[in-house]
Coordinates of N, CA and C in Angstrom, one line a residue:
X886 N 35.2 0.0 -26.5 CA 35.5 0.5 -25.1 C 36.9 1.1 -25.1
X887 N 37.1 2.0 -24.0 CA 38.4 3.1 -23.9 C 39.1 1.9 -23.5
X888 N 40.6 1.8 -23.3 CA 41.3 1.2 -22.9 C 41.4 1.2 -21.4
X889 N 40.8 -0.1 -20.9 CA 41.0 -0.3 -19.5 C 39.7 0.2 -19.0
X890 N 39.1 -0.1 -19.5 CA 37.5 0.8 -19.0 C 36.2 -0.4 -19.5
X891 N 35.7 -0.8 -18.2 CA 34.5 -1.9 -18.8 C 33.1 -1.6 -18.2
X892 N 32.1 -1.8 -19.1 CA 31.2 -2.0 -18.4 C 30.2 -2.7 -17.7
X893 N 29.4 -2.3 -17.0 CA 28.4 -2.9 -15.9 C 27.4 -3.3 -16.4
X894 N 27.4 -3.9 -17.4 CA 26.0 -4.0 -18.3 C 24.9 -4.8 -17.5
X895 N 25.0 -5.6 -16.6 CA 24.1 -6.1 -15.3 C 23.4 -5.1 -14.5
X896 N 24.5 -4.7 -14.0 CA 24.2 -3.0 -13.3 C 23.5 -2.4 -14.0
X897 N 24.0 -2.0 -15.5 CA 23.2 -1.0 -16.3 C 22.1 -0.9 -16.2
X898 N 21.6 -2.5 -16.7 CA 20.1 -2.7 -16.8 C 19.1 -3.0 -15.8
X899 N 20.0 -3.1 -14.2 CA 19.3 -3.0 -13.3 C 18.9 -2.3 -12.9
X900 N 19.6 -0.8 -12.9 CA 19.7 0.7 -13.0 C 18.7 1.6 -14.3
X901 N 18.0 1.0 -15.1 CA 17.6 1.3 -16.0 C 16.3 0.5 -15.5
X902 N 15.8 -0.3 -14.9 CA 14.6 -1.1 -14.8 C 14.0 -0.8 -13.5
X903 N 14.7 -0.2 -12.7 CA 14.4 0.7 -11.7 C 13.8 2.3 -11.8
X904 N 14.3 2.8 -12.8 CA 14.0 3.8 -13.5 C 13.1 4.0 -14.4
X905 N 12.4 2.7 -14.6 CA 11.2 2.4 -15.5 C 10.2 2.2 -14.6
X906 N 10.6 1.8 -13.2 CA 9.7 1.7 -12.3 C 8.7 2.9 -11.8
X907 N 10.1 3.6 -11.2 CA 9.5 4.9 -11.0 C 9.0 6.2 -11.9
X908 N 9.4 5.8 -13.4 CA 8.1 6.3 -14.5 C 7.3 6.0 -14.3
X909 N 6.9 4.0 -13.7 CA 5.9 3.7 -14.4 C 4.4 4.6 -12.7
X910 N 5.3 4.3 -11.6 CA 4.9 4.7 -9.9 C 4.5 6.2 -10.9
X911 N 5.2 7.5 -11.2 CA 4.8 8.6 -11.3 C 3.8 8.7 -12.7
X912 N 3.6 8.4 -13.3 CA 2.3 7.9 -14.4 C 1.4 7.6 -13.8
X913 N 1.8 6.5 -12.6 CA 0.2 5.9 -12.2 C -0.4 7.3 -11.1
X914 N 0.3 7.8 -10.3 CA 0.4 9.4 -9.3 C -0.4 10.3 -10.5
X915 N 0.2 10.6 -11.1 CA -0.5 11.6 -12.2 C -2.1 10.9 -12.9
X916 N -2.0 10.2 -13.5 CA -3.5 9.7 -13.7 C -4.2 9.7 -12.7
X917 N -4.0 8.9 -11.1 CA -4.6 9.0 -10.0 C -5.2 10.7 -9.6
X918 N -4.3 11.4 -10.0 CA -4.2 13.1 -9.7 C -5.1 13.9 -10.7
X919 N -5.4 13.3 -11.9 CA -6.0 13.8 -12.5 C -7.8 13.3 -12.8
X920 N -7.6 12.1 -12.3 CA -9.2 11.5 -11.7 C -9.6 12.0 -10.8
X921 N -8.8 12.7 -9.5 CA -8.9 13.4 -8.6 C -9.0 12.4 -7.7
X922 N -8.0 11.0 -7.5 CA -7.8 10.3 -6.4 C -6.6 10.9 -5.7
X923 N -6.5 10.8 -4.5 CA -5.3 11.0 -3.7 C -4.7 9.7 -3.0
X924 N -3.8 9.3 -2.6 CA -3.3 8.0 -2.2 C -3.4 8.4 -0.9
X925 N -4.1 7.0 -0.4 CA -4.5 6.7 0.8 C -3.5 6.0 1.6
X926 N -3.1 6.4 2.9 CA -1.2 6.7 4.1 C -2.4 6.4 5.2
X927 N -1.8 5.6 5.9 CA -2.0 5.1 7.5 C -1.0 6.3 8.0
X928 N -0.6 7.3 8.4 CA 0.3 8.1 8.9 C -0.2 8.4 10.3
X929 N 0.7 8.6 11.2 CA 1.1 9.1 12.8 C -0.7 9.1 13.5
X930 N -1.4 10.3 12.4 CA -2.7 10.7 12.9 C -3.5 8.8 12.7
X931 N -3.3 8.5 12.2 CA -4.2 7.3 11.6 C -4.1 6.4 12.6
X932 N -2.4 6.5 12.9 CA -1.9 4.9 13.6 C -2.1 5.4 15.4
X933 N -2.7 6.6 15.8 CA -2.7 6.9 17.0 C -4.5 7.0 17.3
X934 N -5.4 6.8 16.2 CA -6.8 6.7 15.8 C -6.8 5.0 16.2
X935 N -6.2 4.5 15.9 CA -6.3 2.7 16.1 C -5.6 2.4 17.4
X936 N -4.6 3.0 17.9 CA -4.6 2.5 19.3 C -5.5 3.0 20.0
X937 N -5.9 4.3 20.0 CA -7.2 4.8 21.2 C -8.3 3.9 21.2
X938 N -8.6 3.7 19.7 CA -9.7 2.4 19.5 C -9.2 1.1 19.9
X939 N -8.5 1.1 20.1 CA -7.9 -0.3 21.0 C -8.1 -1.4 19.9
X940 N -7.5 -1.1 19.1 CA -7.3 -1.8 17.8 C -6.0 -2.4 17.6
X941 N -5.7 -3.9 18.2 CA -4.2 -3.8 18.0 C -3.3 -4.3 16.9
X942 N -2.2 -3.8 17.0 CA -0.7 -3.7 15.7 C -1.6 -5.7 14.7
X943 N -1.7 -5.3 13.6 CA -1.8 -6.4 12.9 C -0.7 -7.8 13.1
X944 N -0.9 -8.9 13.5 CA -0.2 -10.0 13.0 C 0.3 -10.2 12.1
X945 N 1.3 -9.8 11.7 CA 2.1 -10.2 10.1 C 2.7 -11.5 10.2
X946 N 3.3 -12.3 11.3 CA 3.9 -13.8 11.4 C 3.3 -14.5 10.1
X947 N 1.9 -14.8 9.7 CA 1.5 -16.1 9.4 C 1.7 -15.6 7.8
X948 N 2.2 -14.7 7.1 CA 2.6 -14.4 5.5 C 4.0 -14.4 6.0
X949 N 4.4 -15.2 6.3 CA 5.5 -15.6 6.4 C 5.9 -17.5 6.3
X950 N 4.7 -17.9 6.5 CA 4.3 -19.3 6.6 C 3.9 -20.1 5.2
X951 N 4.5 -20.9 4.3 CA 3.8 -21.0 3.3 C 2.6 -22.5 3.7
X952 N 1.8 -22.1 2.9 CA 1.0 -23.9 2.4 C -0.2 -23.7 3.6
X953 N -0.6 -22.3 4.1 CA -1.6 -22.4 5.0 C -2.4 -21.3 4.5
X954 N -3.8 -21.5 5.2 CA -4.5 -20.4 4.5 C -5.4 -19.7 6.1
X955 N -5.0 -18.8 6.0 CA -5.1 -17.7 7.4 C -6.1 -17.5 7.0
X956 N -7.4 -17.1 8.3 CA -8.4 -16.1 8.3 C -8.4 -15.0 9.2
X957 N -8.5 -14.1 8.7 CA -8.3 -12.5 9.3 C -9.7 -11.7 9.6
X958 N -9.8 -11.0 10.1 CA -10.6 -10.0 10.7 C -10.9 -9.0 10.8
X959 N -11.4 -8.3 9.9 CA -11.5 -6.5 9.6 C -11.6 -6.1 10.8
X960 N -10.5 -4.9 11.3 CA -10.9 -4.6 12.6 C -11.3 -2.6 12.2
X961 N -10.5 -2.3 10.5 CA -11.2 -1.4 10.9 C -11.1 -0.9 9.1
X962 N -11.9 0.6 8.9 CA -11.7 0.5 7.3 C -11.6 2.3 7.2
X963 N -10.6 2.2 6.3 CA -10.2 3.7 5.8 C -10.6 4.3 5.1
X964 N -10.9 5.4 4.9 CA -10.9 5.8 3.7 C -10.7 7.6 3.3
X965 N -10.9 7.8 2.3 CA -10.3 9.5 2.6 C -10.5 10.4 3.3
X966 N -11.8 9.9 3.8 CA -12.9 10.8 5.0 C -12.6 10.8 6.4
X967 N -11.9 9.6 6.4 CA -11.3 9.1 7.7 C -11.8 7.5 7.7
X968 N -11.8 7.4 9.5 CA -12.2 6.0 9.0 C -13.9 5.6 9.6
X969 N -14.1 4.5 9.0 CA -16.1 4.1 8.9 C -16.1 3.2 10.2
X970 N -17.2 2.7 10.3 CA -17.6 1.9 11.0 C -18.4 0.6 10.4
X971 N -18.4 1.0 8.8 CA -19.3 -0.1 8.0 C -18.8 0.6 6.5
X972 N -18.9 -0.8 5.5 CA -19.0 -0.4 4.5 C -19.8 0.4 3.8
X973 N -21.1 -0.1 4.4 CA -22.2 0.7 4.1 C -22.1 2.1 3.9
X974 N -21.0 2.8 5.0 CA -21.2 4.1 4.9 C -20.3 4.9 3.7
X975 N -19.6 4.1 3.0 CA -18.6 4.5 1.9 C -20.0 4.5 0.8
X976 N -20.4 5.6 0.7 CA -21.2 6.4 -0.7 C -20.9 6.4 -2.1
X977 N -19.4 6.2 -2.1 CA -18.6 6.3 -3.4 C -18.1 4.7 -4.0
X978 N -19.1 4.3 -4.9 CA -18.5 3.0 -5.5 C -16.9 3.1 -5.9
X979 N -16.3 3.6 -6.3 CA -15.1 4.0 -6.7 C -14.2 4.5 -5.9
X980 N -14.1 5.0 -4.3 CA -13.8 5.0 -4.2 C -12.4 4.0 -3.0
X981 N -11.3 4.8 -2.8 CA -10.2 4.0 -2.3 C -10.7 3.3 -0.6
X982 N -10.2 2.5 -0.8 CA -10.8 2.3 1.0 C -9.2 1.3 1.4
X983 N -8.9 1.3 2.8 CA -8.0 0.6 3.0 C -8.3 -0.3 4.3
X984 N -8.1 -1.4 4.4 CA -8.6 -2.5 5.4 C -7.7 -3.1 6.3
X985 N -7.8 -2.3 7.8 CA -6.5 -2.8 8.6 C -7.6 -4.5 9.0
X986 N -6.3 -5.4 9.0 CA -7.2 -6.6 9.5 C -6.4 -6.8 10.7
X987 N -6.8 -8.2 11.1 CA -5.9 -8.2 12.5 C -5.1 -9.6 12.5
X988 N -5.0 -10.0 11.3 CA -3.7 -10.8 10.7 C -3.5 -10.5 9.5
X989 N -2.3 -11.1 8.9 CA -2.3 -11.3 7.4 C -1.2 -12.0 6.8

């Protein structure tokens, strides 16, 4: 080491393992991209579809509780197409679906 000069080797390798993360995030994007999946976003249009449906904001309190076991309630189900009314109508065994419930 230069004189008067140390390093962060804690930092380093926190800084380095973070950086392995987001190889490992953009690997998984690229294979998804190349199967031809797209990643499935609750965004603005999504989250303004579930209030009109009078669908309300999920309960997150009780994953916050340990040593209990919550039951929750599909109130509604996503998927690329938009959103279903039933499983049933998702055609694609493979594909992504996302499950607002109304705890968790």
């Amino acid at each position: 080491l230069e004189s008067g000069l140390s390093v962060d080797i804690a930092g380093f390798e926190a800084a380095m393992e973070q950086q392995k993360e987001r190889s490992r995030a953009a690997l998984r994007e690229q294979q998804a991209q190349e199967q031809g999946l797209r990643p499935l976003q609750l965004v603005a249009e999504q989250t303004a579809w579930l209030s009109d449906e009078k669908i309300p904001v999920t309960d997150d309190l009780k994953k916050y509780t340990w040593n209990i076991r919550p039951s929750a309630r599909v109130e509604a189900i996503y998927t690329q197409q938009g959103f279903v009314n039933s499983s049933a109508e998702i055609k694609d065994q493979s594909a992504s679906v996302g499950i607002v419930l109304n705890t968790s």
